[in-house]
Short mmCIF file of C-alpha atoms and ligand atoms in Angstrom, two decimals:
data_model
loop_
_atom_site.label_atom_id
_atom_site.label_comp_id
_atom_site.label_asym_id
_atom_site.label_seq_id
_atom_site.Cartn_x
_atom_site.Cartn_y
_atom_site.Cartn_z
CA MET I 8 6.49 31.09 19.57
CA THR I 9 4.95 31.38 15.97
CA ARG I 10 5.60 33.94 13.40
CA PRO I 11 3.04 36.66 13.34
CA TRP I 12 2.82 36.78 9.38
CA LEU I 13 1.18 33.19 9.80
CA LYS I 14 -1.86 34.40 11.23
CA ASP I 15 -3.55 35.39 8.13
CA ALA I 16 -1.41 33.14 5.77
CA VAL I 17 -2.99 30.83 3.11
CA PHE I 18 -0.59 28.70 1.26
CA TYR I 19 -0.33 27.67 -2.40
CA GLU I 20 1.54 24.43 -3.04
CA ILE I 21 3.63 24.34 -6.39
CA TYR I 22 4.79 21.19 -7.87
CA PRO I 23 7.43 22.92 -10.13
CA GLN I 24 7.53 20.40 -12.64
CA SER I 25 3.82 21.26 -13.50
CA PHE I 26 3.07 24.56 -12.98
CA CYS I 27 4.20 26.91 -15.70
CA ASP I 28 6.79 26.15 -18.44
CA ALA I 29 8.31 29.43 -19.55
CA ASN I 30 11.00 28.45 -21.71
CA GLY I 31 9.04 26.00 -23.81
CA ASP I 32 11.07 22.96 -22.96
CA GLY I 33 7.91 20.71 -21.75
CA ILE I 34 8.59 21.14 -17.89
CA GLY I 35 7.67 23.89 -15.48
CA ASP I 36 10.40 26.12 -14.27
CA ILE I 37 11.15 29.19 -11.85
CA ALA I 38 10.62 31.68 -14.45
CA GLY I 39 7.05 30.28 -14.91
CA ILE I 40 6.41 30.57 -11.23
CA ILE I 41 7.51 34.22 -11.29
CA GLU I 42 4.88 34.76 -14.38
CA LYS I 43 2.21 33.38 -12.32
CA LEU I 44 2.81 35.44 -9.22
CA ASP I 45 0.06 37.80 -9.77
CA TYR I 46 -2.39 34.88 -10.51
CA ILE I 47 -1.37 33.20 -7.05
CA LYS I 48 -2.12 36.66 -5.46
CA SER I 49 -5.46 37.04 -7.06
CA LEU I 50 -6.67 33.69 -5.42
CA GLY I 51 -5.72 35.26 -1.95
CA CYS I 52 -2.89 33.07 -1.24
CA ASN I 53 0.14 34.84 0.18
CA ALA I 54 2.48 32.33 0.61
CA LEU I 55 4.04 29.41 -1.19
CA TRP I 56 5.45 26.15 -0.72
CA ILE I 57 7.41 24.74 -3.66
CA ASN I 58 8.13 21.09 -3.89
CA PRO I 59 12.07 20.38 -4.02
CA CYS I 60 13.61 22.11 -6.73
CA PHE I 61 17.08 21.14 -6.26
CA ASP I 62 19.72 19.36 -8.41
CA SER I 63 18.60 15.62 -8.27
CA PRO I 64 18.54 12.44 -10.54
CA PHE I 65 14.90 12.63 -9.95
CA ARG I 66 14.17 9.14 -9.08
CA ASP I 67 11.65 10.35 -6.51
CA ALA I 68 10.61 13.57 -8.08
CA GLY I 69 13.47 15.67 -6.37
CA TYR I 70 13.01 14.06 -3.05
CA ASP I 71 16.41 12.52 -3.74
CA VAL I 72 18.58 15.79 -3.41
CA ARG I 73 21.99 15.56 -5.15
CA ASP I 74 23.07 19.00 -4.01
CA TYR I 75 20.74 20.98 -1.54
CA LYS I 76 22.39 24.25 -2.66
CA LYS I 77 21.82 24.17 -6.22
CA VAL I 78 18.52 24.76 -8.21
CA ALA I 79 18.07 21.84 -10.75
CA PRO I 80 19.05 23.09 -14.32
CA ARG I 81 15.60 21.90 -15.60
CA TYR I 82 13.85 24.65 -13.32
CA GLY I 83 16.69 27.28 -14.16
CA ALA I 84 19.50 28.77 -12.11
CA ASN I 85 19.95 29.77 -8.25
CA GLU I 86 19.88 33.42 -9.56
CA ASP I 87 16.11 32.51 -10.92
CA LEU I 88 15.09 31.35 -7.48
CA TYR I 89 16.72 34.34 -5.69
CA ARG I 90 14.83 36.46 -7.97
CA LEU I 91 11.35 34.48 -7.23
CA PHE I 92 11.91 35.56 -3.53
CA GLU I 93 12.42 39.15 -4.36
CA VAL I 94 9.35 39.51 -6.77
CA ALA I 95 7.25 37.57 -4.59
CA HIS I 96 8.18 39.63 -1.65
CA GLU I 97 7.47 42.78 -3.68
CA LYS I 98 3.92 41.11 -4.03
CA GLY I 99 3.59 40.40 -0.28
CA ILE I 100 3.93 36.76 -0.85
CA ARG I 101 6.20 34.58 1.41
CA VAL I 102 8.10 31.35 -0.07
CA LEU I 103 8.92 28.12 1.79
CA LEU I 104 11.31 25.74 0.08
CA ASP I 105 11.11 22.02 0.65
CA LEU I 106 13.79 20.59 3.08
CA VAL I 107 14.60 17.03 2.92
CA PRO I 108 16.82 16.46 5.99
CA GLY I 109 16.32 12.62 6.37
CA HIS I 110 18.15 11.32 3.40
CA THR I 111 19.77 12.42 0.17
CA SER I 112 20.04 10.98 -3.33
CA GLU I 113 22.71 8.16 -3.88
CA GLU I 114 24.32 10.46 -6.09
CA HIS I 115 24.98 13.05 -3.30
CA GLU I 116 28.61 13.63 -2.86
CA TRP I 117 28.46 13.10 0.89
CA PHE I 118 27.32 9.80 0.02
CA THR I 119 29.94 9.02 -2.75
CA ARG I 120 32.47 10.00 0.09
CA SER I 121 30.55 8.01 2.78
CA GLY I 122 30.92 4.92 0.68
CA GLU I 123 34.83 5.06 0.18
CA ALA I 124 36.72 2.33 1.88
CA LYS I 125 39.17 4.50 3.39
CA PRO I 126 37.40 6.32 6.34
CA ASN I 127 36.96 10.17 5.87
CA ALA I 128 35.06 12.94 7.47
CA TYR I 129 31.77 11.62 5.54
CA SER I 130 32.31 7.95 6.73
CA ASN I 131 29.45 8.39 9.41
CA ARG I 132 27.34 10.88 7.48
CA TYR I 133 25.00 7.92 6.61
CA ILE I 134 24.08 4.64 8.58
CA TRP I 135 26.62 1.90 7.72
CA THR I 136 26.71 -1.43 9.43
CA ASN I 137 30.19 -3.00 9.80
CA HIS I 138 30.16 -5.82 7.36
CA TRP I 139 29.03 -6.39 3.74
CA TRP I 140 26.51 -9.30 4.89
CA GLN I 141 25.42 -7.52 8.32
CA GLY I 142 21.76 -6.23 7.87
CA GLY I 143 20.24 -3.32 9.31
CA ASN I 144 18.68 -5.01 12.32
CA GLY I 145 15.17 -4.42 11.36
CA LEU I 146 15.67 -1.26 9.45
CA PRO I 147 15.68 -1.29 5.77
CA TYR I 148 19.40 -1.51 4.13
CA VAL I 149 21.08 -2.07 0.75
CA GLY I 150 24.39 -3.78 0.28
CA GLY I 151 26.79 -4.67 -2.52
CA GLU I 152 26.73 -0.93 -4.05
CA ARG I 153 29.91 0.54 -2.54
CA GLU I 154 33.60 -0.05 -1.85
CA ARG I 155 32.83 0.32 1.65
CA ASP I 156 32.57 -3.18 3.72
CA GLY I 157 29.19 -2.68 5.10
CA THR I 158 25.48 -2.10 4.28
CA TYR I 159 23.76 1.14 4.81
CA ILE I 160 20.15 2.08 5.96
CA LEU I 161 17.53 3.49 3.65
CA ASN I 162 14.86 6.12 4.64
CA PHE I 163 12.43 5.84 1.65
CA PHE I 164 13.27 4.59 -1.73
CA LYS I 165 16.46 2.59 -2.54
CA CYS I 166 17.79 5.75 -3.98
CA GLN I 167 17.45 7.65 -0.81
CA PRO I 168 20.12 6.61 1.87
CA ALA I 169 19.24 7.77 5.46
CA LEU I 170 21.29 10.70 6.89
CA ASN I 171 22.90 9.56 10.36
CA TYR I 172 21.54 11.78 13.11
CA GLY I 173 22.02 8.61 15.48
CA PHE I 174 19.96 6.21 17.43
CA LEU I 175 18.01 7.13 20.53
CA ASN I 176 19.54 4.00 22.20
CA PRO I 177 22.12 2.25 20.43
CA THR I 178 22.02 -1.47 20.49
CA GLU I 179 24.86 -2.29 17.89
CA PRO I 180 28.18 -1.03 17.81
CA TRP I 181 27.35 0.53 14.32
CA GLN I 182 24.92 2.56 15.71
CA LEU I 183 25.83 6.02 16.98
CA PRO I 184 24.12 7.84 19.81
CA ALA I 185 22.54 11.16 18.94
CA ASP I 186 24.94 13.25 20.47
CA HIS I 187 27.97 11.69 19.03
CA PRO I 188 30.03 14.26 17.19
CA ASP I 189 29.51 12.76 13.71
CA ALA I 190 25.77 12.89 14.51
CA LEU I 191 26.01 16.33 15.46
CA ALA I 192 27.85 16.97 12.19
CA THR I 193 24.75 15.93 10.16
CA ARG I 194 22.63 18.41 12.05
CA GLU I 195 24.94 21.08 11.59
CA ALA I 196 25.10 20.23 7.91
CA ILE I 197 21.33 20.47 7.69
CA LYS I 198 21.53 23.78 9.50
CA ASP I 199 23.99 25.03 6.80
CA VAL I 200 21.59 24.31 3.92
CA MET I 201 18.81 26.21 6.01
CA ARG I 202 21.19 29.01 6.43
CA PHE I 203 22.09 29.21 2.88
CA TRP I 204 18.49 29.64 1.55
CA LEU I 205 17.15 31.79 4.33
CA GLY I 206 20.30 34.08 3.84
CA HIS I 207 19.16 34.29 -0.02
CA GLY I 208 15.64 35.39 1.12
CA CYS I 209 13.58 32.31 1.47
CA ASP I 210 10.87 32.33 4.34
CA GLY I 211 11.28 29.10 5.75
CA PHE I 212 10.67 25.26 5.04
CA ARG I 213 8.36 22.69 4.67
CA VAL I 214 10.28 19.61 6.23
CA ASP I 215 10.05 16.32 4.56
CA MET I 216 9.49 13.24 6.80
CA ALA I 217 10.30 15.47 9.75
CA ASP I 218 9.97 12.63 12.13
CA SER I 219 12.35 10.54 10.51
CA LEU I 220 15.91 11.66 11.83
CA VAL I 221 16.56 9.62 15.12
CA LYS I 222 16.45 6.06 14.47
CA ARG I 223 14.66 3.68 16.98
CA ASP I 224 13.15 6.84 18.51
CA ASP I 225 10.71 6.24 21.41
CA ALA I 226 6.88 6.95 20.71
CA GLN I 227 7.30 10.47 21.89
CA LYS I 228 10.12 10.92 19.30
CA SER I 229 12.14 12.39 21.87
CA GLY I 230 15.52 12.24 19.87
CA THR I 231 14.03 13.74 16.81
CA SER I 232 12.08 16.40 18.64
CA ALA I 233 15.33 17.54 20.40
CA ILE I 234 16.97 18.24 17.16
CA TRP I 235 14.22 20.32 15.88
CA ARG I 236 14.15 22.39 19.00
CA ASP I 237 17.96 22.99 18.63
CA ILE I 238 17.39 23.82 15.08
CA ARG I 239 14.53 26.36 16.08
CA ALA I 240 16.73 27.88 18.63
CA MET I 241 19.28 28.46 15.91
CA LEU I 242 16.38 30.09 13.64
CA ASP I 243 15.17 32.23 16.58
CA LYS I 244 18.69 33.80 16.75
CA GLU I 245 19.34 34.10 13.31
CA PHE I 246 16.20 34.09 11.16
CA PRO I 247 13.40 34.62 13.72
CA GLN I 248 10.77 35.01 10.93
CA ALA I 249 11.53 31.81 9.14
CA ALA I 250 8.68 29.51 9.41
CA LEU I 251 8.68 25.59 9.41
CA VAL I 252 5.74 23.40 8.63
CA SER I 253 6.41 19.61 9.09
CA GLU I 254 5.29 16.58 7.25
CA TRP I 255 4.57 14.68 10.62
CA SER I 256 0.89 14.72 10.84
CA ASN I 257 1.07 14.60 14.80
CA PRO I 258 0.50 18.31 15.67
CA PRO I 259 0.76 17.35 19.44
CA LEU I 260 4.47 16.19 19.04
CA ALA I 261 5.46 18.32 15.92
CA LEU I 262 4.36 21.60 17.38
CA ARG I 263 6.14 20.77 20.76
CA ALA I 264 9.19 20.02 18.73
CA GLY I 265 9.18 23.51 17.76
CA PHE I 266 7.33 23.40 14.31
CA ASP I 267 5.30 26.52 13.61
CA MET I 268 2.49 24.13 11.71
CA ASP I 269 1.99 20.51 11.14
CA PHE I 270 0.05 18.99 8.38
CA CYS I 271 -3.14 16.70 8.88
CA LEU I 272 -2.66 14.51 6.14
CA ASN I 273 -4.59 11.92 4.50
CA ASN I 274 -3.38 8.95 6.85
CA TRP I 275 -5.58 6.40 8.13
CA ASP I 276 -5.70 7.70 11.67
CA THR I 277 -6.22 11.53 11.26
CA GLY I 278 -10.06 11.28 10.09
CA TYR I 279 -9.12 13.68 7.18
CA ALA I 280 -9.84 10.96 4.58
CA SER I 281 -13.37 10.75 5.81
CA LEU I 282 -14.03 14.37 4.47
CA MET I 283 -13.30 14.08 0.78
CA ARG I 284 -11.69 10.60 0.22
CA ASP I 285 -13.76 7.95 1.86
CA TYR I 286 -14.38 5.79 -1.35
CA ASP I 287 -12.57 2.47 -0.79
CA GLN I 288 -15.76 0.86 -0.80
CA PRO I 289 -18.52 0.42 -3.21
CA VAL I 290 -20.13 3.71 -2.23
CA ASN I 291 -18.61 7.01 -1.89
CA ASN I 292 -19.12 7.71 1.80
CA SER I 293 -17.30 11.13 2.01
CA TYR I 294 -18.62 13.77 4.29
CA PHE I 295 -18.96 16.19 1.52
CA LYS I 296 -20.57 13.91 -0.81
CA LYS I 297 -24.04 14.88 -1.65
CA ASP I 298 -25.46 11.28 -1.49
CA ALA I 299 -23.27 9.69 1.07
CA PRO I 300 -25.38 7.11 2.65
CA HIS I 301 -23.55 7.26 6.26
CA ARG I 302 -21.66 10.50 6.46
CA ASP I 303 -20.30 11.47 10.08
CA ILE I 304 -18.07 14.51 10.52
CA ARG I 305 -17.28 13.27 13.76
CA ARG I 306 -14.99 10.89 12.45
CA PHE I 307 -12.78 13.87 11.47
CA LEU I 308 -13.52 16.11 14.37
CA ASP I 309 -12.88 13.49 17.08
CA VAL I 310 -9.23 13.56 15.78
CA TYR I 311 -8.90 17.22 15.04
CA GLU I 312 -10.64 18.55 18.25
CA LYS I 313 -8.25 16.58 20.45
CA TRP I 314 -5.35 17.84 18.44
CA TYR I 315 -6.90 21.42 18.41
CA ALA I 316 -7.45 21.59 22.29
CA ASP I 317 -3.87 20.21 22.99
CA THR I 318 -2.29 22.42 20.54
CA ALA I 319 -3.90 25.82 19.79
CA ALA I 320 -1.64 27.70 22.13
CA LEU I 321 1.59 26.11 20.67
CA GLY I 322 1.02 26.67 16.70
CA TYR I 323 -1.19 25.55 13.82
CA ILE I 324 -2.82 22.61 12.29
CA SER I 325 -2.56 22.84 8.53
CA LEU I 326 -5.51 21.60 6.62
CA ILE I 327 -4.92 20.71 2.81
CA SER I 328 -7.04 20.50 0.01
CA CYS I 329 -4.65 18.02 -1.49
CA ASN I 330 -0.87 17.46 -2.05
CA HIS I 331 1.58 15.89 -4.34
CA ASP I 332 1.20 12.56 -2.60
CA THR I 333 -2.65 12.57 -2.20
CA THR I 334 -5.31 11.93 -4.84
CA ARG I 335 -6.88 15.02 -6.06
CA PRO I 336 -10.13 15.95 -4.31
CA ARG I 337 -11.91 16.14 -7.72
CA PHE I 338 -11.66 12.18 -8.00
CA GLY I 339 -14.44 11.73 -5.62
CA LEU I 340 -16.39 15.25 -5.73
CA ASP I 341 -17.88 17.39 -8.08
CA ALA I 342 -17.65 21.15 -8.28
CA ARG I 343 -20.55 21.74 -5.83
CA GLU I 344 -19.16 19.44 -3.34
CA LEU I 345 -15.87 20.62 -3.66
CA LYS I 346 -17.23 24.11 -2.95
CA LEU I 347 -18.42 23.10 0.45
CA ALA I 348 -15.48 20.92 1.21
CA TYR I 349 -13.31 24.05 0.71
CA ALA I 350 -15.59 26.38 2.53
CA PHE I 351 -14.98 24.08 5.74
CA LEU I 352 -11.46 23.65 5.09
CA PHE I 353 -10.81 27.21 4.62
CA THR I 354 -12.68 28.49 7.47
CA MET I 355 -11.22 26.53 9.99
CA PRO I 356 -8.40 27.47 12.25
CA GLY I 357 -4.67 27.07 11.67
CA VAL I 358 -2.79 27.58 8.35
CA PRO I 359 -4.44 26.28 5.21
CA PHE I 360 -2.78 24.99 1.99
CA LEU I 361 -4.31 24.95 -1.37
CA TYR I 362 -2.66 22.69 -3.88
CA TYR I 363 -2.24 23.95 -7.44
CA GLY I 364 -5.12 23.24 -9.75
CA ASP I 365 -7.51 22.44 -6.86
CA GLU I 366 -9.07 25.91 -7.32
CA ILE I 367 -10.46 24.85 -10.73
CA GLY I 368 -11.02 21.12 -9.73
CA MET I 369 -8.45 19.72 -11.81
CA ARG I 370 -8.90 15.75 -12.21
CA PHE I 371 -6.82 13.14 -11.00
CA LEU I 372 -5.46 11.69 -14.49
CA ASP I 373 -4.91 7.76 -15.20
CA VAL I 374 -1.16 8.28 -16.33
CA PRO I 375 1.77 5.87 -16.29
CA THR I 376 4.31 6.36 -13.28
CA LYS I 377 6.73 9.24 -13.55
CA GLU I 378 9.89 9.71 -11.46
CA GLY I 379 8.71 7.38 -8.75
CA GLY I 380 5.27 8.87 -8.27
CA TYR I 381 3.29 5.71 -8.97
CA THR I 382 -0.19 6.26 -7.99
CA ARG I 383 0.63 10.01 -7.01
CA THR I 384 1.49 10.60 -10.65
CA GLY I 385 -2.11 11.60 -11.40
CA SER I 386 -2.36 14.53 -8.94
CA ARG I 387 0.99 15.89 -10.58
CA THR I 388 -0.14 16.80 -14.10
CA PRO I 389 0.44 20.15 -15.76
CA MET I 390 -1.72 23.16 -14.40
CA GLN I 391 -4.45 24.16 -16.86
CA TRP I 392 -4.26 27.78 -17.73
CA ASN I 393 -6.41 28.24 -20.91
CA GLY I 394 -7.96 26.60 -24.00
CA GLY I 395 -4.70 26.93 -25.91
CA LYS I 396 -2.13 24.53 -26.60
CA ASN I 397 -1.20 22.09 -23.91
CA LEU I 398 -3.87 24.08 -21.98
CA GLY I 399 -1.52 27.00 -21.68
CA PHE I 400 1.16 25.08 -19.72
CA SER I 401 3.86 25.00 -22.13
CA THR I 402 4.54 25.67 -25.93
CA ALA I 403 6.35 22.56 -26.18
CA ASP I 404 5.04 19.66 -28.43
CA ALA I 405 2.71 17.65 -26.57
CA LYS I 406 4.82 14.50 -26.71
CA ASP I 407 7.60 16.22 -24.91
CA LEU I 408 5.56 17.35 -21.88
CA TYR I 409 6.64 16.28 -18.34
CA LEU I 410 3.25 14.85 -17.98
CA PRO I 411 0.03 14.98 -20.28
CA VAL I 412 -2.54 17.60 -19.80
CA ASP I 413 -6.26 16.53 -19.03
CA PRO I 414 -7.41 15.40 -22.77
CA ALA I 415 -10.96 15.82 -21.55
CA GLU I 416 -13.35 18.12 -23.76
CA ASP I 417 -14.45 19.88 -20.45
CA ALA I 418 -10.73 20.07 -18.70
CA PRO I 419 -11.33 22.58 -16.44
CA THR I 420 -8.94 25.93 -17.14
CA VAL I 421 -8.39 29.29 -15.19
CA GLU I 422 -9.29 31.10 -18.46
CA ALA I 423 -12.89 29.57 -18.79
CA GLN I 424 -13.64 29.73 -14.89
CA ALA I 425 -12.11 33.41 -14.42
CA ASN I 426 -15.30 35.36 -15.52
CA ASP I 427 -17.93 33.03 -14.52
CA PRO I 428 -19.24 34.07 -10.99
CA ASP I 429 -20.67 30.50 -10.30
CA SER I 430 -17.24 28.77 -11.12
CA LEU I 431 -15.20 26.93 -8.36
CA LEU I 432 -12.28 29.50 -9.15
CA SER I 433 -14.65 32.42 -8.21
CA PHE I 434 -16.07 30.80 -5.24
CA VAL I 435 -12.44 30.06 -3.88
CA LYS I 436 -11.58 33.78 -4.37
CA ALA I 437 -14.29 34.92 -2.69
CA LEU I 438 -13.82 32.53 0.22
CA MET I 439 -10.28 33.62 0.50
CA LYS I 440 -11.06 37.20 0.59
CA LEU I 441 -13.77 36.82 3.23
CA ARG I 442 -11.03 35.02 5.33
CA HIS I 443 -8.54 37.83 4.85
CA ASP I 444 -11.45 40.52 5.74
CA ARG I 445 -12.37 38.98 8.71
CA GLU I 446 -10.09 37.99 11.74
CA ASP I 447 -12.31 35.49 13.15
CA LEU I 448 -11.75 33.30 10.16
CA GLN I 449 -8.08 33.40 10.51
CA ALA I 450 -5.59 31.13 12.09
CA ASP I 451 -5.95 32.15 15.89
CA ALA I 452 -9.83 32.86 16.12
CA PRO I 453 -11.15 30.07 18.75
CA TYR I 454 -13.12 27.13 17.03
CA ALA I 455 -16.15 25.48 18.88
CA PRO I 456 -18.63 22.77 17.44
CA LEU I 457 -22.14 23.86 17.82
CA SER I 458 -24.22 20.95 16.45
CA GLU I 459 -23.28 17.88 14.14
CA GLY I 460 -25.99 15.35 14.78
CA PRO I 461 -27.42 13.02 12.35
CA GLY I 462 -30.12 14.63 10.21
CA GLU I 463 -28.32 18.29 11.21
CA PRO I 464 -26.00 20.57 9.27
CA PHE I 465 -22.73 20.98 10.79
CA VAL I 466 -22.88 24.23 12.88
CA TYR I 467 -19.53 25.61 14.34
CA ARG I 468 -18.06 28.96 15.89
CA ARG I 469 -15.20 31.07 14.96
CA GLY I 470 -14.77 33.89 17.12
CA ARG I 471 -17.80 35.87 16.77
CA LEU I 472 -19.06 34.38 13.74
CA VAL I 473 -21.23 31.23 13.42
CA LEU I 474 -20.81 28.99 10.37
CA ALA I 475 -22.94 25.94 8.96
CA VAL I 476 -22.73 23.66 6.10
CA ASN I 477 -25.09 21.05 4.93
CA PRO I 478 -23.63 18.70 2.22
CA THR I 479 -26.77 16.64 1.71
CA GLY I 480 -29.38 16.85 -0.86
CA GLN I 481 -32.35 17.68 1.90
CA THR I 482 -33.02 20.73 3.69
CA LEU I 483 -31.63 20.27 7.07
CA ARG I 484 -32.14 22.29 10.51
CA ALA I 485 -30.50 22.82 13.82
CA PRO I 486 -30.49 25.23 16.86
CA ALA I 487 -27.93 27.71 16.19
CA PRO I 488 -27.07 30.95 18.21
CA VAL I 489 -27.85 33.31 15.44
CA THR I 490 -30.15 35.97 16.88
CA GLY I 491 -28.80 39.26 15.80
CA LEU I 492 -26.68 37.76 13.06
CA ARG I 493 -27.12 38.01 9.19
CA PRO I 494 -25.61 35.90 6.50
CA ILE I 495 -22.39 37.47 5.41
CA PHE I 496 -21.24 34.73 3.03
CA ALA I 497 -23.49 32.00 1.69
CA LEU I 498 -23.85 29.26 -0.89
CA GLY I 499 -27.27 27.84 -1.47
CA GLU I 500 -30.52 28.53 0.39
CA VAL I 501 -30.22 29.61 3.98
CA ASN I 502 -32.66 30.85 6.41
CA ALA I 503 -32.09 32.05 10.07
CA ASP I 504 -35.14 31.86 12.30
CA GLY I 505 -34.48 32.96 15.97
CA ASP I 506 -32.21 30.57 17.38
CA ALA I 507 -32.27 28.02 14.39
CA LEU I 508 -30.84 27.83 10.99
CA ALA I 509 -32.59 26.02 8.17
CA MET I 510 -30.01 24.97 5.35
CA GLY I 511 -31.23 24.00 1.99
CA PRO I 512 -29.64 21.38 0.02
CA GLN I 513 -25.93 21.66 -0.22
CA ALA I 514 -25.66 25.06 1.39
CA PHE I 515 -23.00 26.75 3.65
CA VAL I 516 -23.38 30.19 5.43
CA VAL I 517 -21.14 32.40 7.44
CA MET I 518 -23.27 34.46 9.93
CA GLY I 519 -22.05 37.57 11.47
CA GLU I 520 -22.82 41.18 12.67
C1 LIG D 1 7.40 12.74 1.64
C2 LIG D 1 7.13 13.42 0.34
C3 LIG D 1 7.06 12.33 -0.62
C4 LIG D 1 8.56 11.68 -0.88
C5 LIG D 1 9.00 11.04 0.42
C6 LIG D 1 10.29 10.75 0.34
O1 LIG D 1 6.49 11.77 1.98
O2 LIG D 1 5.94 14.20 0.51
O3 LIG D 1 6.68 12.87 -2.01
O4 LIG D 1 8.40 10.67 -1.97
O5 LIG D 1 8.95 12.02 1.54
O6 LIG D 1 11.16 11.98 0.43
#
């Protein structure tokens, strides 16, 4: 069961620290996002995912939540977020918040109570061993921090203790089964957080580390999946339009667990890295790199097509331009290469996500780590709006910015690209418009590969359309069922000749009636 509004959804991911600073304090805020909703709409994006914007000590950029129901003061107040939902809805834009169900900040009140020596209602909200010297039995743990005689299990950084959803098969006295009343209470507490924001108008959640709930789960993640199915049942009853997208990167499992969408992430096993980020060797061998010596789109398609065949009837695979954990695609690709890569990503099935700034080709910057970002920080720098102070991001002094803006003379900006018909931005807008105009390019229209051999362009079918991309610097030909079709969208030189396509260097085409 999926949400009908997802069929034509294109998401825009916003890192709230870095999008638009409306009050001039150097960091982005909710009011800034509201100001830019028309811009987002002009791109053709009709849904947002906002990274965590809740009260937090920001040791992991907000993925360490201190209060799930309170907007972090640096972004504004809860009323600002409610207003964002309202204004976005008036403009036909849906808003997903980021739900972090696997862990909290070590400063969350639940954790403070859980660490007290005297047992209380929160003692089992986190996973504690029974003695200060007892380890986590293979799970990461920390001791010596609280009064309670025990160590506790971590989900990610040291500042992120794991919430207790129980163990699939407990083997130690301190491990609760997943159906223990205290493990069920954790689940209810997260449902309560979801109800709170959905009740105030949000449209669903991106779910952080969605597969991390039940510990020592099996390969099928059956314990964790059962929890998500239970949560989906609650949503179906109370908020049937609410959408969930998982950070899982295993659509066969995630979509069966009840998620509407699952991200295809830049992990070693998805093949996705081979499209735009295959540069961990002396040469850039990414599929969309013009001079890649050994490109092969099968490295991606072999995984994708297996997932697609298994899940097309269940929900959506979400292809991304990038995200806040991933190196910006501009790191390895120039503007032309990005156009071809986006043309492919945004004409595939499922529900795609554009990461803020990728539409203008923002660079990955070499900046010191910020709030636990480490190598991810370079993808989290401020949005570049225009040629003014701080490239239009903020009126604060440059030294007070959350992160620096791109210092390059030719730093890409929205303003510079908006009136240039050949810019990446104009291309992205045209591409999104085409997707909205043609049902055959949207989430549900069937996909099939047509040709992809070495020395051939990649030719694929979406519904009644035939698409082809040639990322190389040479003219390539392939047989393609294009008799009676004409180019309805093209980049570069394309010639249809009977049942064949000749694609000039770095070209893309959509052939339709
Ligand atoms: C996810 C987030 C990442 C965060 C981690 C811990 O992977 O995308 O940014 O650091 O979870 O919450």
